[in-house]
XYZ file of C-alpha atoms in Angstrom:
754
model
C 2.200 -104.002 20.568
C 3.075 -106.673 17.737
C 4.070 -103.738 15.543
C 6.753 -102.486 18.190
C 7.992 -105.776 19.016
C 8.309 -106.419 15.116
C 9.818 -103.318 14.354
C 12.739 -103.876 16.832
C 13.420 -107.206 14.774
C 13.321 -105.300 11.523
C 15.586 -102.610 13.166
C 18.352 -105.581 14.181
C 18.285 -107.233 10.578
C 18.689 -104.167 9.080
C 21.400 -102.998 11.226
C 23.324 -106.017 10.714
C 24.163 -104.807 7.047
C 26.344 -101.915 8.162
C 29.020 -103.644 10.282
C 29.874 -102.585 13.715
C 27.355 -101.316 16.139
C 29.484 -98.398 17.667
C 29.736 -96.526 14.428
C 26.437 -96.371 13.496
C 22.940 -94.364 14.335
C 19.331 -96.174 14.033
C 16.778 -94.054 14.759
C 13.118 -96.213 15.439
C 10.444 -93.581 15.525
C 6.577 -94.173 16.002
C 3.512 -91.926 15.679
C 3.245 -91.032 19.346
C 7.087 -90.143 19.283
C 6.991 -87.808 16.479
C 3.917 -86.276 17.913
C 5.968 -84.763 20.612
C 8.544 -81.782 20.060
C 11.770 -83.289 21.312
C 13.309 -85.111 18.251
C 14.815 -82.205 15.835
C 16.960 -83.192 12.779
C 20.862 -83.219 13.246
C 21.959 -82.601 9.764
C 21.245 -86.335 8.923
C 18.554 -85.246 6.037
C 16.183 -87.551 6.860
C 13.553 -85.459 7.601
C 12.349 -85.140 3.793
C 11.357 -88.402 3.918
C 9.213 -88.156 7.170
C 5.767 -86.612 7.704
C 3.703 -86.883 10.762
C 1.445 -89.406 9.751
C 2.573 -90.827 6.432
C 5.724 -92.161 4.744
C 6.261 -92.412 1.093
C 8.987 -94.565 -0.060
C 11.207 -93.603 -3.444
C 9.467 -96.139 -5.090
C 5.848 -95.302 -6.195
C 3.757 -97.400 -4.369
C -0.091 -97.957 -4.357
C -0.773 -97.932 -0.968
C 0.684 -95.694 1.813
C 2.585 -97.769 4.324
C 1.337 -97.465 8.072
C 2.851 -94.729 10.594
C 5.042 -97.164 12.547
C 8.110 -96.731 10.792
C 12.065 -96.647 11.015
C 14.660 -93.745 10.361
C 18.329 -94.562 10.522
C 21.448 -92.632 10.075
C 24.932 -93.807 9.241
C 28.072 -92.064 8.165
C 29.858 -92.331 4.965
C 33.768 -92.593 4.650
C 33.970 -88.959 3.971
C 31.859 -88.092 7.464
C 29.226 -87.105 5.749
C 25.861 -88.269 6.304
C 23.650 -90.393 4.468
C 19.703 -91.157 5.475
C 17.756 -94.309 5.182
C 14.150 -94.313 5.850
C 11.753 -97.503 6.329
C 8.101 -98.239 7.094
C 7.373 -101.484 8.802
C 4.334 -102.953 6.673
C 1.263 -105.167 7.728
C 2.955 -107.929 5.960
C 5.690 -108.140 8.403
C 8.599 -106.578 5.938
C 10.648 -103.625 6.114
C 10.521 -101.466 3.112
C 13.606 -99.496 2.920
C 14.725 -96.560 0.465
C 18.366 -95.264 0.785
C 19.360 -91.668 -0.447
C 23.158 -90.797 0.132
C 23.594 -87.059 0.185
C 25.959 -85.494 -2.438
C 26.343 -89.014 -4.223
C 25.431 -90.467 -7.858
C 24.816 -93.590 -6.780
C 21.485 -94.993 -7.890
C 18.937 -95.684 -5.176
C 19.382 -99.160 -3.216
C 15.931 -100.782 -2.007
C 16.061 -103.598 0.625
C 13.325 -105.665 1.689
C 13.913 -107.125 5.298
C 11.757 -109.499 6.832
C 11.675 -109.524 10.746
C 13.945 -112.188 12.624
C 11.340 -112.298 15.678
C 7.905 -112.151 16.187
C 6.517 -112.436 19.522
C 3.989 -115.295 18.981
C 7.232 -117.505 18.548
C 7.502 -118.310 22.272
C 8.456 -121.786 21.317
C 12.303 -120.352 20.649
C 12.434 -119.702 24.288
C 13.157 -122.950 24.957
C 16.457 -122.981 23.383
C 18.022 -119.886 24.852
C 21.524 -120.362 23.291
C 19.896 -120.787 20.039
C 18.565 -117.555 20.247
C 21.499 -115.699 21.871
C 22.491 -114.546 18.127
C 19.052 -112.953 17.931
C 19.086 -111.545 21.180
C 22.373 -110.102 20.751
C 21.323 -108.325 17.496
C 18.337 -106.647 19.455
C 20.399 -105.300 21.674
C 22.908 -103.951 19.457
C 19.679 -102.309 17.732
C 18.322 -100.871 20.887
C 22.303 -99.492 21.366
C 21.880 -97.829 18.050
C 18.877 -96.631 18.588
C 19.586 -94.353 21.543
C 22.842 -93.334 20.002
C 21.227 -92.162 17.105
C 18.247 -90.386 19.031
C 21.488 -88.208 20.775
C 22.577 -87.163 17.472
C 19.291 -86.360 16.093
C 18.774 -84.147 19.352
C 22.677 -83.001 19.013
C 21.589 -79.286 18.530
C 19.373 -79.065 21.893
C 22.017 -80.889 23.881
C 24.556 -78.605 22.847
C 22.616 -75.645 24.400
C 22.792 -77.326 28.017
C 24.949 -76.357 30.495
C 28.130 -78.250 31.145
C 26.802 -79.239 34.462
C 23.880 -81.098 32.883
C 25.429 -82.292 29.389
C 25.737 -85.712 30.557
C 22.498 -86.050 32.178
C 20.834 -84.260 29.562
C 22.518 -86.967 26.992
C 21.342 -89.838 29.057
C 17.614 -88.460 29.206
C 17.596 -88.755 25.415
C 18.824 -92.180 25.565
C 16.129 -93.024 28.054
C 13.565 -91.287 25.919
C 14.727 -93.488 23.011
C 14.536 -96.691 24.912
C 11.319 -95.998 26.205
C 9.930 -95.373 22.456
C 10.520 -98.921 21.978
C 8.271 -102.064 22.886
C 10.989 -103.891 24.245
C 8.966 -105.902 26.843
C 9.652 -109.422 25.063
C 13.428 -108.437 24.820
C 13.595 -107.873 28.561
C 12.108 -111.327 29.156
C 14.700 -112.685 27.074
C 17.474 -110.912 28.929
C 16.100 -111.704 32.443
C 15.580 -115.396 31.100
C 19.292 -115.704 30.729
C 20.163 -113.544 33.977
C 22.038 -110.788 32.418
C 20.351 -107.185 32.266
C 16.763 -105.637 32.940
C 16.295 -102.894 30.924
C 13.931 -101.267 33.550
C 16.953 -100.794 36.096
C 19.189 -98.890 33.775
C 17.609 -95.452 33.723
C 20.277 -93.366 35.258
C 23.046 -94.992 32.821
C 21.324 -96.453 29.656
C 24.295 -96.765 27.318
C 26.444 -98.024 29.778
C 23.608 -100.701 30.944
C 23.274 -101.435 27.389
C 26.851 -101.750 26.685
C 27.377 -103.925 29.511
C 24.761 -106.366 28.324
C 25.999 -106.315 24.817
C 29.444 -107.548 26.086
C 28.042 -110.155 28.269
C 25.790 -111.768 25.481
C 29.061 -111.876 23.128
C 31.214 -113.274 25.657
C 28.354 -115.919 26.190
C 28.081 -116.425 22.613
C 32.170 -116.786 21.901
C 32.012 -119.372 24.868
C 28.885 -121.226 23.655
C 30.512 -121.528 20.342
C 33.855 -122.919 21.663
C 33.688 -124.571 25.270
C 37.383 -125.569 25.115
C 38.271 -121.439 24.975
C 35.715 -120.626 27.404
C 37.861 -119.114 30.389
C 40.021 -117.382 27.855
C 37.274 -115.907 25.961
C 35.703 -114.299 29.497
C 38.900 -113.236 30.515
C 40.309 -111.862 27.092
C 41.613 -108.244 27.671
C 39.690 -106.612 25.136
C 36.345 -108.073 26.579
C 37.278 -106.936 30.100
C 38.409 -103.455 29.477
C 34.980 -102.963 27.829
C 33.010 -104.586 30.360
C 34.836 -102.502 33.051
C 34.739 -99.296 31.198
C 30.836 -99.531 31.085
C 30.745 -100.108 34.639
C 33.187 -97.234 35.011
C 30.662 -95.214 33.429
C 27.489 -96.317 35.182
C 29.155 -95.620 38.284
C 30.379 -92.207 37.047
C 26.519 -91.400 35.953
C 25.242 -92.757 40.005
C 27.957 -90.195 41.577
C 26.624 -87.638 39.187
C 22.889 -88.099 40.218
C 24.219 -87.867 44.019
C 26.384 -84.850 43.337
C 22.783 -83.221 41.705
C 21.073 -84.022 44.620
C 23.882 -82.724 47.348
C 23.975 -79.512 44.781
C 20.408 -78.953 45.361
C 19.137 -79.818 48.654
C 22.276 -80.999 50.579
C 23.982 -84.304 51.489
C 22.081 -86.717 53.578
C 22.994 -87.047 57.347
C 22.745 -89.887 59.735
C 22.325 -92.342 57.483
C 18.835 -91.027 55.961
C 17.402 -92.246 52.551
C 15.829 -88.908 51.683
C 15.705 -85.317 53.357
C 12.807 -84.299 55.088
C 11.298 -80.787 54.334
C 8.615 -79.294 56.369
C 6.243 -76.201 55.295
C 5.998 -73.398 57.851
C 4.027 -70.420 58.371
C 2.912 -67.840 60.782
C 3.056 -70.689 63.613
C 6.893 -70.346 63.285
C 6.738 -67.017 64.734
C 4.043 -67.314 66.895
C 5.946 -70.133 68.602
C 9.513 -69.206 70.025
C 10.895 -72.932 69.871
C 9.208 -74.028 66.995
C 11.945 -73.959 64.485
C 14.220 -75.352 66.903
C 11.829 -78.232 67.546
C 11.379 -79.432 64.173
C 15.115 -79.512 63.150
C 15.867 -81.278 66.329
C 13.117 -83.858 65.282
C 14.775 -84.285 61.835
C 13.719 -81.368 59.617
C 16.399 -80.770 56.597
C 14.620 -78.257 54.504
C 11.978 -75.547 55.402
C 9.362 -74.685 52.770
C 7.761 -71.410 52.670
C 5.137 -70.656 50.502
C 4.624 -67.210 48.991
C 0.983 -67.660 48.188
C 0.741 -66.638 52.211
C 1.740 -64.117 54.083
C 4.531 -61.310 53.159
C 8.148 -60.392 53.288
C 8.247 -59.247 56.700
C 6.722 -62.952 58.034
C 9.141 -64.823 55.708
C 12.222 -62.526 56.717
C 11.481 -63.525 60.545
C 10.901 -66.990 59.917
C 14.380 -67.252 57.617
C 16.096 -65.669 60.579
C 14.810 -68.201 62.954
C 16.038 -70.932 60.779
C 19.472 -69.768 60.408
C 20.120 -69.050 64.111
C 18.648 -72.487 65.042
C 20.863 -74.202 62.267
C 23.886 -72.858 63.741
C 23.191 -73.354 67.258
C 22.245 -76.934 66.284
C 24.686 -77.402 63.834
C 22.377 -78.922 61.923
C 22.350 -77.571 58.423
C 19.046 -76.422 56.983
C 18.286 -74.977 53.478
C 15.386 -72.676 52.707
C 12.947 -73.442 49.796
C 10.184 -70.962 48.677
C 7.291 -71.605 46.336
C 6.392 -68.916 44.234
C 2.500 -68.896 44.237
C 2.118 -69.348 40.211
C -1.076 -68.783 38.495
C -3.116 -71.218 41.112
C -6.852 -70.575 41.250
C -7.863 -69.937 44.922
C -11.195 -69.235 46.888
C -10.858 -65.510 47.992
C -10.573 -64.260 51.658
C -14.106 -64.376 53.413
C -15.482 -61.751 55.988
C -13.564 -62.495 59.696
C -15.761 -64.130 62.216
C -16.189 -62.653 65.853
C -13.036 -62.844 68.114
C -14.581 -65.896 70.347
C -12.954 -69.406 70.947
C -14.763 -72.537 72.298
C -13.299 -74.457 74.812
C -15.139 -78.110 74.579
C -14.417 -80.732 76.911
C -14.827 -84.538 75.751
C -18.009 -86.030 76.487
C -19.546 -89.464 75.816
C -22.394 -90.600 73.732
C -24.384 -89.628 76.907
C -23.136 -86.089 77.289
C -21.221 -87.163 80.148
C -17.698 -85.498 80.598
C -14.852 -87.959 80.195
C -12.026 -85.710 79.575
C -11.576 -82.017 80.811
C -10.578 -79.566 78.136
C -6.691 -78.569 78.591
C -6.460 -74.619 78.570
C -3.033 -72.943 78.323
C -3.169 -69.467 80.558
C -0.208 -67.337 80.041
C 0.853 -63.682 80.199
C 0.503 -61.743 77.103
C 3.346 -61.726 74.586
C 4.656 -64.830 76.798
C 5.319 -67.231 73.512
C 3.731 -70.547 72.894
C 3.299 -73.487 75.317
C 6.276 -75.864 75.681
C 6.502 -78.328 72.833
C 5.518 -81.236 75.292
C 2.155 -79.605 76.068
C -0.505 -79.803 74.078
C -3.526 -77.974 74.967
C -6.765 -77.803 73.454
C -7.242 -73.990 74.077
C -4.568 -70.992 74.392
C -5.538 -67.661 76.693
C -3.477 -64.849 76.706
C -4.154 -62.699 79.855
C -3.359 -59.029 80.551
C -3.041 -58.777 84.132
C 0.820 -59.571 85.736
C -0.608 -59.172 89.584
C -3.222 -61.806 88.686
C -0.975 -64.519 87.201
C 1.882 -63.856 89.709
C -0.879 -64.559 92.586
C -1.570 -68.168 90.734
C -0.728 -71.322 92.019
C -1.475 -74.987 91.266
C -4.674 -76.356 92.664
C -6.537 -72.196 92.573
C -9.935 -72.130 90.716
C -10.537 -69.302 88.162
C -14.023 -68.017 87.625
C -15.357 -66.559 84.480
C -18.436 -65.178 82.922
C -18.398 -66.470 79.165
C -19.795 -64.775 76.138
C -23.107 -66.103 76.918
C -23.450 -65.020 80.254
C -22.912 -68.660 81.740
C -20.611 -69.233 84.827
C -17.603 -71.086 84.056
C -14.315 -71.980 85.767
C -10.989 -73.011 85.471
C -8.812 -75.351 87.971
C -4.983 -74.826 87.649
C -3.119 -78.063 87.410
C 0.361 -77.376 86.376
C 2.934 -74.527 86.342
C 5.917 -73.893 83.762
C 8.414 -71.403 83.498
C 8.175 -69.902 79.611
C 9.945 -66.934 77.599
C 8.878 -63.725 79.521
C 7.336 -65.253 82.863
C 5.235 -68.315 83.899
C 2.642 -70.018 81.978
C -0.590 -72.329 83.599
C -2.439 -75.622 82.506
C -5.750 -75.650 83.403
C -8.721 -77.749 83.137
C -12.284 -76.837 82.153
C -14.942 -79.340 82.613
C -17.923 -77.446 81.259
C -18.264 -75.878 77.643
C -17.421 -72.126 77.528
C -17.339 -69.284 74.793
C -14.353 -67.129 75.590
C -13.911 -63.400 73.917
C -11.699 -60.873 73.959
C -11.982 -58.498 77.251
C -13.639 -61.737 79.740
C -12.281 -61.168 83.226
C -10.910 -64.211 84.854
C -11.060 -63.567 89.013
C -9.716 -65.851 91.619
C -12.178 -67.971 93.720
C -12.319 -67.107 97.202
C -11.894 -63.257 96.570
C -14.693 -61.478 97.935
C -14.086 -58.419 96.648
C -12.644 -59.399 93.348
C -10.083 -56.651 93.143
C -7.807 -58.875 91.302
C -8.689 -60.113 87.903
C -7.155 -60.734 84.569
C -8.384 -59.867 80.967
C -8.439 -62.205 78.121
C -6.619 -60.661 74.941
C -5.768 -61.312 71.576
C -8.480 -63.779 70.924
C -8.094 -64.571 67.010
C -11.286 -64.372 64.760
C -13.131 -67.681 64.460
C -12.448 -69.295 61.086
C -15.105 -68.692 57.886
C -16.143 -71.232 55.853
C -19.076 -72.542 53.874
C -20.324 -76.340 54.235
C -21.297 -77.882 50.873
C -23.399 -81.296 50.821
C -24.037 -83.047 47.520
C -26.786 -81.334 45.598
C -26.165 -77.795 46.786
C -25.405 -74.869 44.609
C -22.503 -73.053 45.027
C -22.092 -69.156 43.764
C -18.423 -68.022 42.674
C -17.804 -64.366 42.355
C -15.384 -62.060 41.368
C -14.869 -59.819 44.124
C -15.658 -59.790 47.655
C -15.280 -56.185 48.249
C -18.192 -54.329 50.169
C -18.667 -51.723 47.047
C -19.273 -54.631 44.567
C -23.147 -53.907 43.269
C -25.403 -56.618 44.437
C -25.424 -60.430 42.499
C -27.886 -60.274 39.622
C -28.080 -64.101 39.960
C -31.267 -65.105 40.225
C -29.772 -67.836 42.849
C -30.761 -66.259 46.384
C -29.935 -68.193 49.844
C -27.124 -70.148 48.304
C -23.304 -70.745 49.579
C -21.065 -68.248 47.947
C -17.031 -67.918 47.481
C -14.879 -65.239 45.755
C -12.238 -65.851 42.993
C -10.323 -62.798 41.796
C -8.495 -64.428 38.868
C -10.511 -63.740 35.839
C -8.489 -66.837 34.130
C -11.542 -68.588 36.259
C -14.610 -66.872 34.662
C -12.967 -66.098 31.041
C -12.319 -69.798 30.564
C -15.032 -72.215 32.029
C -18.443 -73.433 30.187
C -21.348 -75.236 31.663
C -20.821 -79.187 31.855
C -17.238 -78.849 32.697
C -15.966 -80.218 35.810
C -14.768 -78.330 38.889
C -12.961 -79.183 42.104
C -11.990 -77.571 45.324
C -9.398 -77.694 48.086
C -7.391 -80.338 46.389
C -10.702 -82.406 45.042
C -12.463 -82.662 48.644
C -15.130 -81.247 46.975
C -16.151 -81.424 43.132
C -18.904 -80.418 41.144
C -20.261 -79.292 37.595
C -20.648 -75.936 36.271
C -24.065 -75.139 35.456
C -24.275 -71.663 34.589
C -21.553 -69.058 33.949
C -21.719 -65.092 33.360
C -18.978 -62.058 33.123
C -19.238 -61.890 37.281
C -20.361 -65.466 38.412
C -20.341 -68.914 38.203
C -22.953 -71.392 39.677
C -21.808 -74.801 40.300
C -24.085 -77.876 41.079
C -21.807 -79.751 44.035
C -21.755 -83.608 43.217
C -19.086 -85.357 45.452
C -18.991 -84.007 49.491
C -18.428 -85.588 52.767
C -21.145 -87.508 54.199
C -21.920 -84.555 56.436
C -20.849 -81.951 54.280
C -17.422 -80.600 53.675
C -16.168 -77.435 54.769
C -14.670 -74.700 51.911
C -12.620 -71.887 53.272
C -10.328 -69.187 52.064
C -7.503 -69.592 50.397
C -8.224 -73.064 49.097
C -7.508 -74.479 45.610
C -9.951 -74.288 42.614
C -8.794 -77.062 39.810
C -10.913 -77.020 36.107
C -9.164 -79.694 34.582
C -11.013 -80.070 31.481
C -10.991 -76.096 30.696
C -8.640 -74.823 28.252
C -7.191 -71.745 30.093
C -4.059 -69.698 29.344
C -2.091 -68.855 32.220
C 1.149 -66.608 32.341
C 4.229 -68.851 33.372
C 5.461 -66.489 36.277
C 2.885 -63.842 37.239
C 3.487 -60.183 38.118
C 3.840 -61.102 41.782
C 5.625 -63.828 41.263
C 8.580 -61.677 39.481
C 8.342 -59.524 42.595
C 8.535 -62.281 44.924
C 11.255 -63.593 43.235
C 13.554 -60.555 43.891
C 13.280 -61.819 47.940
C 13.682 -65.259 47.259
C 16.734 -64.486 45.329
C 18.013 -62.840 48.284
C 17.022 -65.288 51.123
C 16.105 -68.818 49.911
C 18.465 -71.449 48.836
C 16.120 -73.072 46.411
C 12.787 -71.529 44.392
C 9.860 -73.559 43.475
C 8.242 -72.727 40.379
C 4.611 -73.468 40.389
C 2.439 -74.835 37.511
C 4.912 -75.340 35.174
C 3.317 -76.218 31.696
C 5.671 -75.538 28.583
C 9.025 -74.521 27.717
C 7.890 -70.736 27.560
C 7.570 -70.925 31.233
C 11.105 -72.230 31.791
C 12.294 -69.640 29.014
C 11.135 -66.710 30.892
C 12.398 -68.004 34.069
C 15.681 -68.188 32.601
C 15.602 -64.392 31.623
C 14.390 -63.192 35.096
C 17.190 -65.328 36.757
C 19.956 -64.210 34.380
C 18.664 -60.458 34.882
C 19.575 -61.070 38.595
C 22.365 -63.163 38.600
C 20.882 -65.879 40.506
C 23.116 -68.790 38.899
C 23.509 -70.599 42.212
C 19.775 -70.245 43.401
C 18.153 -73.951 43.102
C 15.195 -74.655 40.946
C 12.681 -76.974 41.458
C 9.667 -77.375 38.751
C 6.684 -78.474 40.341
C 4.484 -81.096 38.214
C 0.750 -80.338 38.752
C -0.988 -80.293 35.247
C -1.302 -82.545 32.786
C 0.705 -80.509 30.491
C 3.441 -80.257 32.613
C 3.765 -83.763 33.140
C 3.297 -84.453 29.097
C 5.891 -82.184 28.591
C 8.221 -82.962 31.338
C 11.245 -84.169 29.229
C 11.112 -81.276 27.249
C 10.883 -78.700 30.158
C 14.105 -80.699 31.894
C 16.132 -80.291 28.920
C 15.047 -76.642 28.614
C 15.780 -76.071 32.282
C 19.156 -77.727 31.932
C 20.285 -74.920 30.069
C 20.497 -72.931 33.304
C 23.714 -73.818 35.437
C 21.574 -73.554 38.869
C 20.794 -76.684 40.482
C 17.842 -78.537 39.365
C 14.982 -80.661 40.698
C 11.238 -81.730 40.621
C 8.349 -81.572 42.786
C 5.609 -84.153 42.406
C 2.760 -81.930 43.337
C 0.360 -84.991 43.969
C -2.677 -82.872 44.992
C -3.346 -80.825 42.136
C -1.846 -83.362 39.855
C -4.724 -85.957 40.910
C -7.087 -83.510 40.626
C -6.118 -82.665 37.406
C -5.123 -86.480 35.922
C -7.423 -88.473 37.940
C -6.784 -90.184 41.479
C -6.694 -93.676 39.735
C -3.665 -92.564 37.453
C -1.387 -90.890 40.366
C 0.620 -94.480 40.957
C 1.623 -94.650 37.239
C 2.249 -90.950 37.460
C 4.620 -91.332 40.461
C 6.359 -93.923 38.736
C 6.554 -92.081 35.363
C 8.215 -89.136 37.103
C 10.392 -90.789 39.265
C 11.826 -92.845 35.977
C 12.062 -89.704 33.853
C 13.784 -87.710 36.610
C 16.036 -90.401 37.704
C 17.132 -90.797 33.578
C 17.840 -87.104 33.639
C 19.824 -87.676 37.381
C 17.451 -84.459 38.820
C 16.426 -85.095 42.560
C 12.861 -85.363 43.372
C 10.794 -84.074 46.136
C 7.815 -86.476 47.114
C 5.095 -83.765 48.218
C 1.205 -83.516 49.510
C -0.381 -85.574 51.853
C 2.452 -87.255 53.218
C 1.443 -88.750 56.786
C -1.814 -86.201 56.795
C -3.735 -87.966 58.957
C -0.508 -88.535 61.656
C -0.025 -84.575 60.895
C -3.431 -83.414 61.781
C -4.888 -86.422 64.841
C -1.484 -87.999 65.795
C -2.315 -91.393 64.393
C -1.231 -92.507 60.895
C -3.050 -94.779 58.527
C -1.385 -98.132 57.461
C -1.743 -96.591 53.599
C 0.328 -93.828 54.821
C 3.036 -95.365 56.513
C 3.497 -97.772 53.020
C 3.431 -94.215 51.055
C 6.341 -93.192 52.692
C 8.006 -96.276 52.100
C 7.382 -95.586 48.178
C 8.629 -92.234 48.761
C 12.081 -93.254 49.986
C 13.046 -93.388 46.053
C 12.896 -89.722 45.969
C 15.506 -87.413 47.437
C 12.986 -85.543 49.689
C 9.793 -86.098 51.529
C 7.657 -82.945 52.125
C 5.135 -82.349 54.917
C 2.565 -79.976 55.086
C 1.715 -78.277 58.622
C -0.229 -79.305 61.288
C -0.821 -79.805 64.972
C 1.250 -82.928 65.469
C 3.955 -81.922 62.951
C 6.774 -82.818 65.679
C 5.013 -86.483 65.765
C 5.028 -86.738 62.026
C 8.785 -85.584 61.806
C 10.139 -87.831 64.332
C 8.349 -91.006 62.602
C 9.331 -90.031 59.518
C 13.004 -89.548 60.383
C 12.693 -93.480 61.940
C 11.366 -94.579 58.566
C 14.107 -92.786 56.415
C 17.057 -94.187 58.414
C 18.651 -97.032 57.005
C 18.697 -99.364 59.822
C 14.665 -99.345 60.209
C 13.840 -100.861 56.887
C 16.263 -104.167 57.337
C 13.757 -106.169 59.255
C 14.377 -110.066 59.303
C 11.325 -112.458 59.958
C 11.561 -114.045 62.880
C 11.456 -117.783 61.598
C 13.125 -120.591 63.003
C 15.435 -123.251 61.123
C 13.719 -126.703 60.024
C 14.704 -129.296 62.704
C 14.341 -132.876 61.435
C 14.046 -135.617 64.195
C 17.160 -137.754 64.790
C 16.020 -140.732 63.444
C 19.274 -142.383 64.932
C 18.326 -141.639 68.609
C-alpha cells in the first residue's frame, strides 16, 4: 500500500500550510471510498473537481492523474468554504489546485513532495528526530476525520439525538479506516503512545490524546530544563483530560446503548445469554423456569416457526417465571424475512422407536430409558433424560404401577417386548415412571401396555400422542435433487425427465425466477451444497457436490442459499408486516432478517412510525453479502430512529453467502464497525452446538465462546442439552472464570554461602 502511506504524508505536508489543525477540515479519499454512497458533499464546493475515477486539475495536463487523490476544505475568515483538490501522482508529488468561492483571487498551485515513504525504515532508529513527522501525520489523520464529519453533516443532522454522537464517531472511524495507517500505527507503538486499532469507540478523543502527548514529548525533547513544566502546564493538562473525559463519555454511551436494548448485565457477566425456544417450551411445564435459572437473560422466538397462539403462551410463561425468580428477561422476536426454505414434507407414520445401546457384536450394553406418564402430565423433570417419552391413557393402570414391576406389550411389528419400572417421580397432574427396555421396539398409537402376572389382563393402558416420524431425504455426493414449487396433491405430475430422485419443495418464486445453470446452491446452513444443472418454471435440478460420508439429511424448513444469484428480495414481506403487529404488542426487541440496503430500513422506519413503536428495540441481522457491504450506511439510516439499536452476526447464512474462510475476518469487521457506532452486537449461530446436541463440547466451541465475549450477547439455539450449554456459557461469561493464573513456581537459586 505504498500510495496510501505516501498520500498520508502528503496530507500532513499540505496541512502544515494552514495553521492549527483544529480549525481545518481535510479529507483523504480513495477510489474505493468514493465507490460507496456514504460520503456526501456538505457545501464545500469540492465535488465539481472530483469524479469517480479521475481528477483533472485546473492546469491543463497531458495525462490524467491516478485515482488516489485528496480533497481538503478549510473555511476563510468570513466563514465561507473554500475547496482544495489534489491528486497523488506516480512521481511521489502532490498536485494541488485551489479554488476559493466568491473570490477574485487567482488560482494557486502547490507542489508538495512527500515527507515520508514506507521504505525509509532507517529513520525508525531515531524516534525523537522523527517526532515532528509523526505529529504532523497524526494531525492530518485528525483533520481527515473531522472533515469526513463535515462532509456527511447533512446525513448526521437526520440522526436522532440519542444516536448523534455515535453516528459522528462512526463517520470518524470510517475516515480512519479509509487510510493506510499501518506504518503510522507502528511508529506510534514504537514510542508507546497510541494504538489506532483500539480507539474505535472514541476516534477523535484518541487522536487528540495522541497529538497532545506527542506535542508534550516534542517540547520536552527540545528543552530538557523545562521538562516537568511542559508536561504539567495547565493548557496541556486540560487538553489531555478533556480527551480522556470524552473517551469516558463514549464508553458510557456504548454501555447505555447496550442496557437500553438488552438490559444491564447481572452477576459480573461479560455478555447476555440469549436462548432460542419453540414449541418445546410449551410441552415442558418447567422448561422456561429451568433455562432462566441456568442463566438465560433473553428469550428468542423465530416468527418463521409457530403461530401467535404458540408465541403468546411462550411469552406468558417467560413473564410469569421471570417475576417469580426475580430474574429480568427480555423477549426478542425475529421476523422471518424473505428467507428461502425447503417446504413441508408429508408426515410420516405415528410411530416411535425404542433403541437400547449395543456394542459392536450386537450385545446390549445399556437399556433404553423410557419415560411413562399419564396423558397431559407434562414433560419429565429437568434432571431426567429419557431416550423416549410415552404418554398413556389409563389412570387405573398407572395407579397400580410400582418400582420393579414389568410391563408387557406387543409392538408395531407384533414382537413381544417388556418395560421394567426403575424409578417413580411425582409430576404435574400425577406421577411419572422411568422404565428400562432391553430390546428394540416400535411403539405406535393404540399400543396396549399390560402388567406382568395379570392373567386376565383386565387392566391395561393405551399409548397415545405419538408424534409423526420426521420426514427427510438423504443426499450423497453425486445425487440429483429436484426442487419443485409446490407440494400440494393437486399439483400436476412432474414434467421432469428425471424419475426416482430425491425431491423437496420451495414455495418462494424468488428462487425459480433468479437461479441459472452453473450457479452454486447450499442447504441447511451449508451442510449440503450443490450446483444447479437445469431450471424450468416449476423445477430446479441440483447436482450434489458436498455432503457427509454417509449422506446428509435434508428435511423441511431448512435454509436454501444461492450466494451468486442476483435475487431481488422485498425488505419486509407481507407476513413480516402482519407479524410486526404482534411483535410490537408483546416483545421487547424485533429482529429484522436479511437486511440488505437502505430501502429495507426506510420501510421498517415507516412501519414502526405507523404503529408508534418508538420503544421497540431493533436488531439488524447481517446475513448476506449486501448487508455486510452496506453495514455502515445501514446503521446511519437506522440511527434516524429513536429506537434502541443492535446488530446480530447471523453466522450461518453469512458463512454460506461470503465463504467459510472469510468468517473470522468478517466477524472482526462487524465488531469493529459496531464498536465505533456504539451498537451492541449479538454473536449467533452454532455457538456450543455440539454441547447443545450431544452434551459434549469441542475445544473449538469453547474458544469460539471466548471470542464471543466481546459481543454484548451470545445466542444459543435449541437442543436436547440446552440446560448444560447455558450453564457452561454462564460460567465462561462470568468474570472470575477468565482470570486464570499459571501455576509456576518462582526461581530459587542455591545459597552459595551455606
